[in-house]
Amino acid sequence: MNKSSEKASSSIIDYYIEVLRENKRFLRDNAEDICREVVGLVNDTIDYVLSALKRKSETLIEPFRFFLYHVLMPQSYAILADLLMANLPACFMELRLMLETMAESYLANLYPNNEPFFEGETESLFGKKANLSC
């Protein structure tokens, strides 16, 4: 990288950092409760993952553990980052992904098929979902 491109990329990064700081100030002053909820989600996620790590697993990958490690944890951090970047549509998409994956993982836990991986469980859920009653 030459000096002019380094300076340009550095100024862009500085600009992004300043925008994030401004957004954080705005959220703190005008939407403190939302910030508290998002940070609470991240903290709760950490607690859930630590709790899951302490329990022994009977299968190689359980559906709900998969949800915790591969969906809830990264998406909760992504919501925090997107909130600071003022990318609100992404926050809602991430919440929807978390909710739908949690529901599917919960159902897959209810109807295990004794396979080491739960791919077959989630594929077979669609027939079982129709038989569920409220």
PDB file of N, CA, C and O in Angstrom, residues 35-72:
ATOM      1  N   CYS A  35     -30.864   0.457  24.015  1.00  0.00           N
ATOM      2  CA  CYS A  35     -29.464   0.062  24.233  1.00  0.00           C
ATOM      3  C   CYS A  35     -29.363  -0.945  25.367  1.00  0.00           C
ATOM      4  O   CYS A  35     -28.652  -1.943  25.267  1.00  0.00           O
ATOM      5  N   ARG A  36     -30.087  -0.690  26.438  1.00  0.00           N
ATOM      6  CA  ARG A  36     -30.057  -1.594  27.589  1.00  0.00           C
ATOM      7  C   ARG A  36     -30.577  -2.980  27.199  1.00  0.00           C
ATOM      8  O   ARG A  36     -30.015  -4.000  27.617  1.00  0.00           O
ATOM      9  N   GLU A  37     -31.641  -3.036  26.407  1.00  0.00           N
ATOM     10  CA  GLU A  37     -32.197  -4.321  25.985  1.00  0.00           C
ATOM     11  C   GLU A  37     -31.225  -5.099  25.098  1.00  0.00           C
ATOM     12  O   GLU A  37     -31.064  -6.311  25.241  1.00  0.00           O
ATOM     13  N   VAL A  38     -30.571  -4.405  24.176  1.00  0.00           N
ATOM     14  CA  VAL A  38     -29.636  -5.082  23.268  1.00  0.00           C
ATOM     15  C   VAL A  38     -28.426  -5.591  24.038  1.00  0.00           C
ATOM     16  O   VAL A  38     -27.989  -6.730  23.842  1.00  0.00           O
ATOM     17  N   VAL A  39     -27.893  -4.784  24.926  1.00  0.00           N
ATOM     18  CA  VAL A  39     -26.760  -5.228  25.746  1.00  0.00           C
ATOM     19  C   VAL A  39     -27.202  -6.378  26.652  1.00  0.00           C
ATOM     20  O   VAL A  39     -26.465  -7.347  26.864  1.00  0.00           O
ATOM     21  N   GLY A  40     -28.436  -6.307  27.163  1.00  0.00           N
ATOM     22  CA  GLY A  40     -28.976  -7.405  27.967  1.00  0.00           C
ATOM     23  C   GLY A  40     -29.086  -8.692  27.166  1.00  0.00           C
ATOM     24  O   GLY A  40     -28.815  -9.783  27.687  1.00  0.00           O
ATOM     25  N   LEU A  41     -29.479  -8.582  25.888  1.00  0.00           N
ATOM     26  CA  LEU A  41     -29.545  -9.765  25.025  1.00  0.00           C
ATOM     27  C   LEU A  41     -28.169 -10.401  24.871  1.00  0.00           C
ATOM     28  O   LEU A  41     -28.023 -11.623  24.978  1.00  0.00           O
ATOM     29  N   VAL A  42     -27.159  -9.581  24.650  1.00  0.00           N
ATOM     30  CA  VAL A  42     -25.794 -10.104  24.512  1.00  0.00           C
ATOM     31  C   VAL A  42     -25.359 -10.786  25.816  1.00  0.00           C
ATOM     32  O   VAL A  42     -24.819 -11.899  25.797  1.00  0.00           O
ATOM     33  N   ASN A  43     -25.620 -10.143  26.946  1.00  0.00           N
ATOM     34  CA  ASN A  43     -25.227 -10.728  28.235  1.00  0.00           C
ATOM     35  C   ASN A  43     -25.990 -12.023  28.520  1.00  0.00           C
ATOM     36  O   ASN A  43     -25.406 -12.998  29.012  1.00  0.00           O
ATOM     37  N   ASP A  44     -27.286 -12.053  28.217  1.00  0.00           N
ATOM     38  CA  ASP A  44     -28.068 -13.281  28.398  1.00  0.00           C
ATOM     39  C   ASP A  44     -27.548 -14.399  27.510  1.00  0.00           C
ATOM     40  O   ASP A  44     -27.463 -15.554  27.930  1.00  0.00           O
ATOM     41  N   THR A  45     -27.175 -14.051  26.296  1.00  0.00           N
ATOM     42  CA  THR A  45     -26.639 -15.045  25.370  1.00  0.00           C
ATOM     43  C   THR A  45     -25.361 -15.668  25.925  1.00  0.00           C
ATOM     44  O   THR A  45     -25.176 -16.883  25.872  1.00  0.00           O
ATOM     45  N   ILE A  46     -24.492 -14.846  26.459  1.00  0.00           N
ATOM     46  CA  ILE A  46     -23.257 -15.355  27.061  1.00  0.00           C
ATOM     47  C   ILE A  46     -23.592 -16.314  28.195  1.00  0.00           C
ATOM     48  O   ILE A  46     -23.005 -17.396  28.310  1.00  0.00           O
ATOM     49  N   ASP A  47     -24.557 -15.946  29.034  1.00  0.00           N
ATOM     50  CA  ASP A  47     -24.964 -16.819  30.143  1.00  0.00           C
ATOM     51  C   ASP A  47     -25.517 -18.143  29.636  1.00  0.00           C
ATOM     52  O   ASP A  47     -25.206 -19.209  30.186  1.00  0.00           O
ATOM     53  N   TYR A  48     -26.346 -18.114  28.586  1.00  0.00           N
ATOM     54  CA  TYR A  48     -26.926 -19.342  28.032  1.00  0.00           C
ATOM     55  C   TYR A  48     -25.846 -20.258  27.469  1.00  0.00           C
ATOM     56  O   TYR A  48     -25.879 -21.472  27.661  1.00  0.00           O
ATOM     57  N   VAL A  49     -24.900 -19.674  26.773  1.00  0.00           N
ATOM     58  CA  VAL A  49     -23.823 -20.477  26.184  1.00  0.00           C
ATOM     59  C   VAL A  49     -22.965 -21.099  27.276  1.00  0.00           C
ATOM     60  O   VAL A  49     -22.624 -22.291  27.210  1.00  0.00           O
ATOM     61  N   LEU A  50     -22.633 -20.328  28.296  1.00  0.00           N
ATOM     62  CA  LEU A  50     -21.841 -20.877  29.405  1.00  0.00           C
ATOM     63  C   LEU A  50     -22.595 -21.996  30.120  1.00  0.00           C
ATOM     64  O   LEU A  50     -22.008 -23.018  30.480  1.00  0.00           O
ATOM     65  N   SER A  51     -23.886 -21.833  30.295  1.00  0.00           N
ATOM     66  CA  SER A  51     -24.700 -22.873  30.920  1.00  0.00           C
ATOM     67  C   SER A  51     -24.729 -24.138  30.063  1.00  0.00           C
ATOM     68  O   SER A  51     -24.623 -25.255  30.582  1.00  0.00           O
ATOM     69  N   ALA A  52     -24.850 -23.971  28.758  1.00  0.00           N
ATOM     70  CA  ALA A  52     -24.873 -25.129  27.858  1.00  0.00           C
ATOM     71  C   ALA A  52     -23.526 -25.845  27.839  1.00  0.00           C
ATOM     72  O   ALA A  52     -23.477 -27.070  27.721  1.00  0.00           O
ATOM     73  N   LEU A  53     -22.455 -25.094  27.949  1.00  0.00           N
ATOM     74  CA  LEU A  53     -21.122 -25.708  27.953  1.00  0.00           C
ATOM     75  C   LEU A  53     -20.898 -26.561  29.191  1.00  0.00           C
ATOM     76  O   LEU A  53     -20.155 -27.536  29.148  1.00  0.00           O
ATOM     77  N   LYS A  54     -21.532 -26.203  30.303  1.00  0.00           N
ATOM     78  CA  LYS A  54     -21.359 -26.951  31.549  1.00  0.00           C
ATOM     79  C   LYS A  54     -22.087 -28.291  31.525  1.00  0.00           C
ATOM     80  O   LYS A  54     -21.692 -29.214  32.220  1.00  0.00           O
ATOM     81  N   ARG A  55     -23.158 -28.386  30.743  1.00  0.00           N
ATOM     82  CA  ARG A  55     -23.921 -29.633  30.680  1.00  0.00           C
ATOM     83  C   ARG A  55     -23.296 -30.575  29.661  1.00  0.00           C
ATOM     84  O   ARG A  55     -22.786 -30.159  28.625  1.00  0.00           O
ATOM     85  N   LYS A  56     -23.380 -31.846  29.939  1.00  0.00           N
ATOM     86  CA  LYS A  56     -22.860 -32.855  29.019  1.00  0.00           C
ATOM     87  C   LYS A  56     -23.878 -33.083  27.913  1.00  0.00           C
ATOM     88  O   LYS A  56     -25.080 -33.096  28.138  1.00  0.00           O
ATOM     89  N   SER A  57     -23.382 -33.313  26.714  1.00  0.00           N
ATOM     90  CA  SER A  57     -24.248 -33.555  25.569  1.00  0.00           C
ATOM     91  C   SER A  57     -24.321 -35.048  25.279  1.00  0.00           C
ATOM     92  O   SER A  57     -23.317 -35.738  25.303  1.00  0.00           O
ATOM     93  N   GLU A  58     -25.523 -35.521  24.986  1.00  0.00           N
ATOM     94  CA  GLU A  58     -25.697 -36.935  24.668  1.00  0.00           C
ATOM     95  C   GLU A  58     -25.426 -37.214  23.193  1.00  0.00           C
ATOM     96  O   GLU A  58     -25.048 -38.304  22.817  1.00  0.00           O
ATOM     97  N   THR A  59     -25.664 -36.256  22.349  1.00  0.00           N
ATOM     98  CA  THR A  59     -25.386 -36.409  20.925  1.00  0.00           C
ATOM     99  C   THR A  59     -24.250 -35.466  20.541  1.00  0.00           C
ATOM    100  O   THR A  59     -23.880 -34.583  21.315  1.00  0.00           O
ATOM    101  N   LEU A  60     -23.714 -35.661  19.349  1.00  0.00           N
ATOM    102  CA  LEU A  60     -22.613 -34.809  18.914  1.00  0.00           C
ATOM    103  C   LEU A  60     -23.046 -33.356  18.798  1.00  0.00           C
ATOM    104  O   LEU A  60     -22.360 -32.447  19.224  1.00  0.00           O
ATOM    105  N   ILE A  61     -24.194 -33.140  18.191  1.00  0.00           N
ATOM    106  CA  ILE A  61     -24.712 -31.779  18.048  1.00  0.00           C
ATOM    107  C   ILE A  61     -26.202 -31.813  18.318  1.00  0.00           C
ATOM    108  O   ILE A  61     -26.957 -32.447  17.580  1.00  0.00           O
ATOM    109  N   GLU A  62     -26.625 -31.151  19.364  1.00  0.00           N
ATOM    110  CA  GLU A  62     -28.039 -31.046  19.651  1.00  0.00           C
ATOM    111  C   GLU A  62     -28.576 -29.797  18.958  1.00  0.00           C
ATOM    112  O   GLU A  62     -27.875 -28.786  18.862  1.00  0.00           O
ATOM    113  N   PRO A  63     -29.821 -29.842  18.513  1.00  0.00           N
ATOM    114  CA  PRO A  63     -30.363 -28.679  17.782  1.00  0.00           C
ATOM    115  C   PRO A  63     -30.312 -27.376  18.570  1.00  0.00           C
ATOM    116  O   PRO A  63     -29.947 -26.343  18.027  1.00  0.00           O
ATOM    117  N   PHE A  64     -30.670 -27.422  19.841  1.00  0.00           N
ATOM    118  CA  PHE A  64     -30.700 -26.175  20.583  1.00  0.00           C
ATOM    119  C   PHE A  64     -29.300 -25.662  20.870  1.00  0.00           C
ATOM    120  O   PHE A  64     -29.065 -24.453  20.913  1.00  0.00           O
ATOM    121  N   ARG A  65     -28.334 -26.549  21.065  1.00  0.00           N
ATOM    122  CA  ARG A  65     -26.942 -26.114  21.217  1.00  0.00           C
ATOM    123  C   ARG A  65     -26.455 -25.452  19.926  1.00  0.00           C
ATOM    124  O   ARG A  65     -25.749 -24.445  19.965  1.00  0.00           O
ATOM    125  N   PHE A  66     -26.812 -26.040  18.817  1.00  0.00           N
ATOM    126  CA  PHE A  66     -26.450 -25.434  17.533  1.00  0.00           C
ATOM    127  C   PHE A  66     -27.005 -24.013  17.458  1.00  0.00           C
ATOM    128  O   PHE A  66     -26.307 -23.078  17.061  1.00  0.00           O
ATOM    129  N   PHE A  67     -28.258 -23.855  17.841  1.00  0.00           N
ATOM    130  CA  PHE A  67     -28.876 -22.534  17.843  1.00  0.00           C
ATOM    131  C   PHE A  67     -28.095 -21.560  18.733  1.00  0.00           C
ATOM    132  O   PHE A  67     -27.805 -20.437  18.331  1.00  0.00           O
ATOM    133  N   LEU A  68     -27.744 -22.004  19.928  1.00  0.00           N
ATOM    134  CA  LEU A  68     -27.021 -21.122  20.845  1.00  0.00           C
ATOM    135  C   LEU A  68     -25.678 -20.680  20.281  1.00  0.00           C
ATOM    136  O   LEU A  68     -25.345 -19.494  20.282  1.00  0.00           O
ATOM    137  N   TYR A  69     -24.903 -21.648  19.785  1.00  0.00           N
ATOM    138  CA  TYR A  69     -23.535 -21.366  19.362  1.00  0.00           C
ATOM    139  C   TYR A  69     -23.455 -20.668  18.009  1.00  0.00           C
ATOM    140  O   TYR A  69     -22.588 -19.814  17.799  1.00  0.00           O
ATOM    141  N   HIS A  70     -24.320 -21.068  17.077  1.00  0.00           N
ATOM    142  CA  HIS A  70     -24.156 -20.621  15.695  1.00  0.00           C
ATOM    143  C   HIS A  70     -25.177 -19.597  15.229  1.00  0.00           C
ATOM    144  O   HIS A  70     -25.039 -19.057  14.126  1.00  0.00           O
ATOM    145  N   VAL A  71     -26.203 -19.346  16.025  1.00  0.00           N
ATOM    146  CA  VAL A  71     -27.193 -18.346  15.634  1.00  0.00           C
ATOM    147  C   VAL A  71     -27.326 -17.274  16.713  1.00  0.00           C
ATOM    148  O   VAL A  71     -27.096 -16.100  16.449  1.00  0.00           O
ATOM    149  N   LEU A  72     -27.698 -17.676  17.921  1.00  0.00           N
ATOM    150  CA  LEU A  72     -27.968 -16.687  18.967  1.00  0.00           C
ATOM    151  C   LEU A  72     -26.739 -15.850  19.299  1.00  0.00           C
ATOM    152  O   LEU A  72     -26.828 -14.619  19.374  1.00  0.00           O
TER     153      LEU A  72
END
